[in-house]
Amino acid sequence: FGAALPTAEETTYDIAGSSRLPPLRVLGQIHKTFIVCEGPDGLYLVDQHTAHERVLLERFQKARASQGVPSQRLLAPLTLELTPQQMALVEQQQEALLRLGFEVEPFGGLMVLLRALPTLLKQHPDPAAALAEILDGAIADRSGLSWEERLVMYAACRGAVKAGDGLTHDEMRDLMRQLEETDLSRTCAHGRPTVVRLSHAQLEREFGRR
Amino acid sequence: FGAALPTAEETTYDIAGSSRLPPLRVLGQIHKTFIVCEGPDGLYLVDQHTAHERVLLERFQKARASQGVPSQRLLAPLTLELTPQQMALVEQQQEALLRLGFEVEPFGGLMVLLRALPTLLKQHPDPAAALAEILDGAIADRSGLSWEERLVMYAACRGAVKAGDGLTHDEMRDLMRQLEETDLSRTCAHGRPTVVRLSHAQLEREFGRR
């Protein structure tokens, strides 16, 4: 079927600048990965993972700048075995982890107790695995950012919905409302675009209407 | 805002071949002009006017090839004043118009009575104006097709929803079901693409996911 239909083969994109998004009307989800929206000036495609990551990153950063990141105590602490590298980072950066909402208590050897986690991550299906991934992300990161910045960035990444996650219409609408409030000039952790726009003028050209 | 976001500047498209569309899930309408759908292999954008035109054209042609185009008598005939060119075409092509479902009776001078119209056009807000536009389209057409073919083509065009018409979700879904049953190899009356596809692979490339 591929060759039978018009299909966009090559596109060039501007790089996201510092502007905010206009109000977007959610149409639905494509490939369980992209949220399709109508804006005042065209079709907007939004990468659900990087959009949520950006929203969480900004929330973490704003919370740190004001009263601190809200944390949620676990009813029963989770026991977690770390790698030596992860353990060294936890021991060095216990204060940074606390400011990020993670209360991690060394328990002997490479074991730790996870006693509290950021409220923003409370719906994560596996908080202990998320913590290990955040530590690994910060360790592998070569951005030159501080440990605390790196931990925040990977906490946002691990807390965000993933490509492949089905979203309800309400969840998509909530995410778009939150994304509209963020500053798009912040690059996502991996430098990928969050939003791609096809303007009305371009759509009309594609369809020979101009 | 235009320069701030990634935006597709240049795209190249294959020309529609002879294949049929896969089943499409309707997400919604963009710019009251394009229907956005998810297919098994990507995002589909459909021009609502040319899609409906194509559906109507195929229905007219199938009906002519079998028992004739279903016609609907008006409760009260509409009086219509034609131009001399329109009148000459009506007089020459009265049989073709009848086979198309239009019963048009000369009434003296340039006046005609419209007594019946194709059932496919019965929801048209102004059937008399539609007839005049169909005649004008056929007169202006330089395609070399027969008068009857031209009348059919412009009847399909005039009967189709237009860009700017709001459609309900059900209307969009019905139109897509009908479009899926047509043979996309037929070019629309104006040679414009009906469907443009952005494949999953392309979407993932645009977002740096590949």
XYZ file of N, CA and C in Angstrom, chain A residues 56-57 59-61 63-64 68-72 93-104 116-121 130-131 134-135 138 147-156:
135
model
N 6.877 17.580 33.631
C 7.391 17.141 34.939
C 8.674 17.879 35.290
N 9.538 18.071 34.297
C 10.805 18.773 34.551
C 10.534 20.175 35.084
N 7.823 21.233 36.523
C 7.230 21.165 37.872
C 8.269 20.892 38.941
N 9.176 19.956 38.644
C 10.249 19.679 39.598
C 11.057 20.952 39.851
N 11.409 21.632 38.762
C 12.287 22.800 38.933
C 11.583 23.924 39.682
N 9.129 23.545 41.835
C 8.953 23.129 43.227
C 10.262 23.292 43.999
N 11.379 22.956 43.370
C 12.682 23.105 44.040
C 12.963 24.570 44.329
N 10.113 23.386 47.770
C 10.651 22.030 47.699
C 9.660 21.088 47.035
N 10.180 19.978 46.539
C 9.350 19.036 45.799
C 8.465 18.255 46.777
N 7.138 18.236 46.568
C 6.276 17.467 47.471
C 6.647 15.991 47.420
N 6.700 15.384 48.597
C 7.132 14.003 48.714
C 6.006 13.199 49.347
N 5.969 11.943 49.035
C 4.926 11.066 49.566
C 5.596 9.889 50.251
N 24.840 11.989 47.182
C 23.809 12.954 46.802
C 22.523 12.775 47.592
N 22.663 12.337 48.849
C 21.456 12.088 49.632
C 20.630 13.372 49.815
N 21.314 14.486 49.993
C 20.605 15.765 50.144
C 19.847 16.138 48.864
N 20.536 15.962 47.719
C 19.897 16.287 46.438
C 18.689 15.395 46.212
N 18.827 14.115 46.572
C 17.698 13.192 46.411
C 16.538 13.599 47.319
N 16.839 14.055 48.526
C 15.788 14.504 49.451
C 15.066 15.725 48.888
N 15.857 16.671 48.336
C 15.236 17.871 47.769
C 14.356 17.507 46.569
N 14.691 16.377 45.926
C 13.901 15.903 44.783
C 12.699 15.076 45.257
N 12.624 14.791 46.550
C 11.462 14.071 47.083
C 11.729 12.604 47.386
N 12.974 12.142 47.111
C 13.324 10.739 47.390
C 13.994 10.629 48.761
N 13.398 9.816 49.640
C 14.055 9.540 50.904
C 14.620 8.119 50.804
N 15.938 8.041 50.711
C 16.606 6.763 50.475
C 17.583 6.529 51.635
N 10.306 7.304 50.881
C 9.393 8.323 50.323
C 9.827 8.621 48.892
N 8.873 9.048 48.088
C 9.217 9.401 46.697
C 8.449 10.651 46.300
N 8.895 11.329 45.221
C 8.218 12.566 44.820
C 6.746 12.270 44.511
N 5.849 13.115 44.960
C 4.419 12.945 44.689
C 4.165 12.854 43.185
N 4.967 13.582 42.405
C 4.801 13.553 40.953
C 4.999 12.150 40.384
N 5.697 11.291 41.105
C 5.949 9.934 40.615
C 5.107 8.884 41.345
N 12.188 2.701 39.150
C 12.328 4.075 38.651
C 13.542 4.741 39.289
N 13.716 4.545 40.593
C 14.865 5.148 41.273
C 16.175 4.619 40.685
N 16.724 6.238 37.377
C 17.108 7.648 37.507
C 18.591 7.748 37.872
N 19.029 6.902 38.797
C 20.444 6.904 39.180
C 21.322 6.530 37.990
N 21.516 9.403 35.510
C 22.403 10.476 35.974
C 23.861 10.069 35.851
N 25.041 17.053 39.455
C 24.347 15.807 39.798
C 22.879 16.058 40.073
N 22.606 17.185 40.783
C 21.216 17.447 41.141
C 20.374 17.696 39.889
N 20.925 18.473 38.937
C 20.198 18.734 37.685
C 19.948 17.432 36.926
N 20.970 16.579 36.932
C 20.830 15.312 36.215
C 19.774 14.435 36.866
N 19.768 14.400 38.192
C 18.773 13.578 38.884
C 17.359 14.085 38.580
N 17.209 15.422 38.556
C 15.895 16.002 38.254
C 15.468 15.612 36.845
N 16.402 15.718 35.889
C 16.088 15.440 34.492
C 15.642 13.987 34.306
N 16.359 13.057 34.948
C 15.994 11.654 34.748
C 14.769 11.265 35.578
N 14.532 12.006 36.668
C 13.282 11.776 37.396
C 12.096 12.168 36.514
N 12.233 13.294 35.778
C 11.162 13.711 34.865
C 10.970 12.669 33.766
